[in-house]
Amino acid sequence: MKLTKTLALVASLVITPMVSAASDVANESALKQKLTDTLGVNVMTIQPSPIDGLYQVLTDRGVLYVTKDGAKLFHGNLYDIDNGMKNLTEAALAGPRIALLEPFEDEMLVYKAKNEKHVVTVFTDVDCGYCRKLHHQMQGYNDLGITIRYLAYPRAGIPSANADEMQAVWCAKDPLKAMTEAKAGGNVKAASCDVDIAAQYKLGMSFGVNGTPALILENGTMVPGYQAPAELLRTIESNL
């Protein structure tokens, strides 16, 4: 999807702006306004980037890199070749993801490990094959001390029958049981409640989720795609 179309998808996302790091950004207000007017993004922070002459701009559609005069930008990942190809763009998103997840904790469907050592938040879809595979192995994750928390990311978008199905799961009398039924191919009775599936979906978009499952580790790192229990534990431990 082209950048302009991708950015336009989240123009309506409402996220409380964080305090911008303005100390080295002389034209911050003008640059924020230009990006908002041109791209329809919500700018949360602007600060110097690891590349001289560029600002690193955190928006509700991820990180952008913009020239100091605001004339040019690029949208992509920045890597540190001399530091094991560390993804600096992903690192810039990690902290804000943790903060932005907090308001959604009461809406998460939590499969808690008895001997909890780690917590992983998963953007999931009830119809996604690999999401169903992950759910089928829930006991394996829990046995390794990994608690799984679900947020909704209906791949068909909002509104859709897919989103309605996920709304029914979240609003069921027993959401955990309803999720298991839905991921086994069963039909969950339609229901409505105060849970905002659209807000969860838009949150995932702001994190850069473009497929399911998408796993958010405790440090804010996003791991795209399915990982088996033992593999996920290794991934978590390598990110500590």
GROMACS .gro file of C-alpha atoms in nm:
model
  240
    1MET     CA    1   0.000   0.000   0.000
    2LYS     CA    2   0.135   0.346  -0.087
    3LEU     CA    3   0.253   0.559   0.200
    4THR     CA    4  -0.011   0.827   0.155
    5LYS     CA    5  -0.291   0.572   0.158
    6THR     CA    6  -0.144   0.392   0.457
    7LEU     CA    7  -0.110   0.713   0.653
    8ALA     CA    8  -0.463   0.821   0.560
    9LEU     CA    9  -0.602   0.508   0.721
   10VAL     CA   10  -0.523   0.639   1.066
   11ALA     CA   11  -0.612   1.003   1.020
   12SER     CA   12  -0.904   0.952   1.260
   13LEU     CA   13  -0.701   0.782   1.534
   14VAL     CA   14  -0.715   0.976   1.858
   15ILE     CA   15  -0.411   0.937   2.080
   16THR     CA   16  -0.325   1.183   2.355
   17PRO     CA   17  -0.006   1.356   2.237
   18MET     CA   18   0.306   1.296   2.439
   19VAL     CA   19   0.533   1.580   2.542
   20SER     CA   20   0.762   1.658   2.248
   21ALA     CA   21   1.136   1.674   2.284
   22ALA     CA   22   1.165   2.032   2.161
   23SER     CA   23   1.508   2.134   2.288
   24ASP     CA   24   1.684   2.084   1.953
   25VAL     CA   25   1.385   2.137   1.722
   26ALA     CA   26   1.367   2.506   1.643
   27ASN     CA   27   1.075   2.483   1.399
   28GLU     CA   28   0.880   2.215   1.582
   29SER     CA   29   0.534   2.373   1.570
   30ALA     CA   30   0.553   2.454   1.201
   31LEU     CA   31   0.688   2.108   1.117
   32LYS     CA   32   0.416   1.933   1.318
   33GLN     CA   33   0.149   2.137   1.145
   34LYS     CA   34   0.293   2.068   0.800
   35LEU     CA   35   0.306   1.692   0.859
   36THR     CA   36  -0.045   1.687   1.000
   37ASP     CA   37  -0.186   1.893   0.712
   38THR     CA   38   0.001   1.701   0.442
   39LEU     CA   39  -0.019   1.345   0.570
   40GLY     CA   40  -0.307   1.345   0.816
   41VAL     CA   41  -0.092   1.204   1.096
   42ASN     CA   42  -0.092   1.281   1.466
   43VAL     CA   43   0.262   1.387   1.562
   44MET     CA   44   0.358   1.280   1.912
   45THR     CA   45   0.728   1.366   1.935
   46ILE     CA   46   0.996   1.530   1.722
   47GLN     CA   47   1.360   1.491   1.811
   48PRO     CA   48   1.700   1.469   1.644
   49SER     CA   49   1.755   1.137   1.468
   50PRO     CA   50   2.071   0.924   1.466
   51ILE     CA   51   2.143   1.076   1.120
   52ASP     CA   52   2.275   1.433   1.114
   53GLY     CA   53   2.038   1.670   0.941
   54LEU     CA   54   1.724   1.463   1.000
   55TYR     CA   55   1.454   1.472   1.263
   56GLN     CA   56   1.296   1.154   1.396
   57VAL     CA   57   0.921   1.205   1.412
   58LEU     CA   58   0.703   0.967   1.608
   59THR     CA   59   0.349   0.963   1.471
   60ASP     CA   60   0.037   0.751   1.505
   61ARG     CA   61   0.157   0.565   1.196
   62GLY     CA   62   0.507   0.491   1.317
   63VAL     CA   63   0.836   0.674   1.273
   64LEU     CA   64   0.912   0.920   0.994
   65TYR     CA   65   1.247   1.082   0.918
   66VAL     CA   66   1.221   1.441   0.802
   67THR     CA   67   1.478   1.697   0.686
   68LYS     CA   68   1.515   1.993   0.917
   69ASP     CA   69   1.355   2.228   0.665
   70GLY     CA   70   1.055   1.994   0.643
   71ALA     CA   71   1.090   1.960   0.266
   72LYS     CA   72   1.164   1.588   0.241
   73LEU     CA   73   1.096   1.271   0.439
   74PHE     CA   74   1.138   0.898   0.421
   75HIS     CA   75   0.938   0.620   0.581
   76GLY     CA   76   1.129   0.303   0.656
   77ASN     CA   77   1.363   0.127   0.895
   78LEU     CA   78   1.697   0.269   0.998
   79TYR     CA   79   1.969   0.020   1.096
   80ASP     CA   80   2.296   0.060   1.286
   81ILE     CA   81   2.553  -0.137   1.084
   82ASP     CA   82   2.819  -0.107   1.354
   83ASN     CA   83   2.585  -0.237   1.625
   84GLY     CA   84   2.480  -0.575   1.490
   85MET     CA   85   2.232  -0.421   1.244
   86LYS     CA   86   2.017  -0.294   1.531
   87ASN     CA   87   1.685  -0.165   1.403
   88LEU     CA   88   1.687   0.192   1.537
   89THR     CA   89   1.337   0.261   1.408
   90GLU     CA   90   1.193  -0.033   1.600
   91ALA     CA   91   1.384   0.078   1.908
   92ALA     CA   92   1.227   0.425   1.880
   93LEU     CA   93   0.878   0.272   1.882
   94ALA     CA   94   0.930   0.031   2.172
   95GLY     CA   95   0.886   0.273   2.462
   96PRO     CA   96   0.579   0.451   2.323
   97ARG     CA   97   0.410   0.116   2.252
   98ILE     CA   98   0.433   0.022   2.620
   99ALA     CA   99   0.270   0.350   2.723
  100LEU     CA  100  -0.003   0.328   2.459
  101LEU     CA  101  -0.096  -0.028   2.560
  102GLU     CA  102  -0.177   0.067   2.919
  103PRO     CA  103  -0.521   0.223   2.855
  104PHE     CA  104  -0.629  -0.099   2.681
  105GLU     CA  105  -0.533  -0.342   2.957
  106ASP     CA  106  -0.888  -0.369   3.089
  107GLU     CA  107  -1.010  -0.477   2.743
  108MET     CA  108  -0.748  -0.745   2.685
  109LEU     CA  109  -0.844  -1.112   2.686
  110VAL     CA  110  -0.582  -1.262   2.914
  111TYR     CA  111  -0.470  -1.626   2.923
  112LYS     CA  112  -0.257  -1.612   3.233
  113ALA     CA  113   0.031  -1.847   3.307
  114LYS     CA  114   0.021  -1.992   3.659
  115ASN     CA  115   0.395  -1.939   3.695
  116GLU     CA  116   0.407  -1.612   3.503
  117LYS     CA  117   0.752  -1.503   3.389
  118HIS     CA  118   0.670  -1.304   3.078
  119VAL     CA  119   0.370  -1.123   2.929
  120VAL     CA  120   0.314  -1.099   2.553
  121THR     CA  121   0.039  -0.892   2.395
  122VAL     CA  122  -0.093  -1.035   2.069
  123PHE     CA  123  -0.295  -0.852   1.805
  124THR     CA  124  -0.513  -1.132   1.678
  125ASP     CA  125  -0.788  -1.219   1.429
  126VAL     CA  126  -1.034  -1.502   1.483
  127ASP     CA  127  -1.014  -1.616   1.117
  128CYS     CA  128  -0.634  -1.605   1.076
  129GLY     CA  129  -0.481  -1.952   1.035
  130TYR     CA  130  -0.164  -1.878   1.230
  131CYS     CA  131  -0.366  -1.700   1.499
  132ARG     CA  132  -0.565  -2.019   1.539
  133LYS     CA  133  -0.244  -2.222   1.556
  134LEU     CA  134  -0.109  -1.994   1.828
  135HIS     CA  135  -0.432  -2.022   2.025
  136HIS     CA  136  -0.435  -2.400   1.991
  137GLN     CA  137  -0.093  -2.402   2.164
  138MET     CA  138  -0.199  -2.171   2.446
  139GLN     CA  139  -0.123  -2.431   2.711
  140GLY     CA  140   0.230  -2.460   2.576
  141TYR     CA  141   0.292  -2.087   2.618
  142ASN     CA  142   0.139  -2.087   2.965
  143ASP     CA  143   0.346  -2.390   3.070
  144LEU     CA  144   0.661  -2.191   2.983
  145GLY     CA  145   0.545  -1.905   3.204
  146ILE     CA  146   0.423  -1.688   2.915
  147THR     CA  147   0.095  -1.504   2.968
  148ILE     CA  148  -0.081  -1.419   2.642
  149ARG     CA  149  -0.298  -1.105   2.622
  150TYR     CA  150  -0.518  -1.051   2.316
  151LEU     CA  151  -0.620  -0.732   2.142
  152ALA     CA  152  -0.839  -0.735   1.832
  153TYR     CA  153  -0.702  -0.670   1.485
  154PRO     CA  154  -0.975  -0.768   1.234
  155ARG     CA  155  -0.787  -0.801   0.907
  156ALA     CA  156  -1.094  -0.711   0.703
  157GLY     CA  157  -1.094  -0.369   0.866
  158ILE     CA  158  -1.363  -0.159   1.026
  159PRO     CA  159  -1.654  -0.198   0.962
  160SER     CA  160  -1.671  -0.561   0.848
  161ALA     CA  161  -1.835  -0.892   0.934
  162ASN     CA  162  -1.492  -0.993   1.063
  163ALA     CA  163  -1.493  -0.701   1.308
  164ASP     CA  164  -1.850  -0.785   1.414
  165GLU     CA  165  -1.741  -1.140   1.490
  166MET     CA  166  -1.459  -1.014   1.709
  167GLN     CA  167  -1.697  -0.773   1.882
  168ALA     CA  168  -1.917  -1.072   1.964
  169VAL     CA  169  -1.620  -1.254   2.117
  170TRP     CA  170  -1.515  -0.959   2.335
  171CYS     CA  171  -1.874  -0.900   2.445
  172ALA     CA  172  -1.958  -1.264   2.519
  173LYS     CA  173  -2.048  -1.369   2.873
  174ASP     CA  174  -1.725  -1.572   2.879
  175PRO     CA  175  -1.490  -1.404   2.630
  176LEU     CA  176  -1.205  -1.652   2.681
  177LYS     CA  177  -1.433  -1.943   2.601
  178ALA     CA  178  -1.587  -1.753   2.309
  179MET     CA  179  -1.240  -1.687   2.165
  180THR     CA  180  -1.159  -2.058   2.176
  181GLU     CA  181  -1.489  -2.138   2.006
  182ALA     CA  182  -1.435  -1.877   1.735
  183LYS     CA  183  -1.082  -1.994   1.663
  184ALA     CA  184  -1.210  -2.348   1.631
  185GLY     CA  185  -1.441  -2.230   1.353
  186GLY     CA  186  -1.754  -2.203   1.566
  187ASN     CA  187  -2.011  -1.926   1.552
  188VAL     CA  188  -2.026  -1.690   1.847
  189LYS     CA  189  -2.364  -1.531   1.913
  190ALA     CA  190  -2.371  -1.163   1.819
  191ALA     CA  191  -2.341  -0.931   2.115
  192SER     CA  192  -2.264  -0.569   2.189
  193CYS     CA  193  -2.096  -0.394   2.479
  194ASP     CA  194  -1.873  -0.097   2.556
  195VAL     CA  195  -1.556  -0.264   2.425
  196ASP     CA  196  -1.422  -0.061   2.131
  197ILE     CA  197  -1.286  -0.305   1.873
  198ALA     CA  198  -1.222  -0.018   1.631
  199ALA     CA  199  -0.993   0.151   1.883
  200GLN     CA  200  -0.796  -0.171   1.931
  201TYR     CA  201  -0.763  -0.205   1.554
  202LYS     CA  202  -0.642   0.154   1.516
  203LEU     CA  203  -0.394   0.103   1.798
  204GLY     CA  204  -0.249  -0.191   1.607
  205MET     CA  205  -0.219   0.023   1.297
  206SER     CA  206  -0.034   0.291   1.493
  207PHE     CA  207   0.211   0.022   1.607
  208GLY     CA  208   0.280  -0.078   1.248
  209VAL     CA  209   0.080  -0.401   1.256
  210ASN     CA  210  -0.002  -0.514   0.902
  211GLY     CA  211  -0.077  -0.880   0.962
  212THR     CA  212  -0.173  -1.121   1.237
  213PRO     CA  213  -0.063  -1.246   1.475
  214ALA     CA  214   0.158  -0.956   1.579
  215LEU     CA  215   0.334  -1.001   1.913
  216ILE     CA  216   0.435  -0.714   2.142
  217LEU     CA  217   0.698  -0.811   2.399
  218GLU     CA  218   0.726  -0.658   2.745
  219ASN     CA  219   0.994  -0.412   2.629
  220GLY     CA  220   0.773  -0.288   2.343
  221THR     CA  221   0.948  -0.480   2.067
  222MET     CA  222   0.710  -0.605   1.799
  223VAL     CA  223   0.756  -0.955   1.659
  224PRO     CA  224   0.549  -1.008   1.344
  225GLY     CA  225   0.405  -1.352   1.280
  226TYR     CA  226   0.350  -1.677   1.463
  227GLN     CA  227   0.613  -1.831   1.689
  228ALA     CA  228   0.583  -2.169   1.860
  229PRO     CA  229   0.605  -2.167   2.242
  230ALA     CA  230   0.973  -2.263   2.271
  231GLU     CA  231   1.069  -2.028   1.988
  232LEU     CA  232   0.883  -1.738   2.147
  233LEU     CA  233   1.056  -1.800   2.480
  234ARG     CA  234   1.394  -1.781   2.304
  235THR     CA  235   1.288  -1.458   2.134
  236ILE     CA  236   1.178  -1.306   2.464
  237GLU     CA  237   1.500  -1.404   2.639
  238SER     CA  238   1.712  -1.264   2.357
  239ASN     CA  239   1.535  -0.929   2.395
  240LEU     CA  240   1.580  -0.897   2.772
   0.00000   0.00000   0.00000
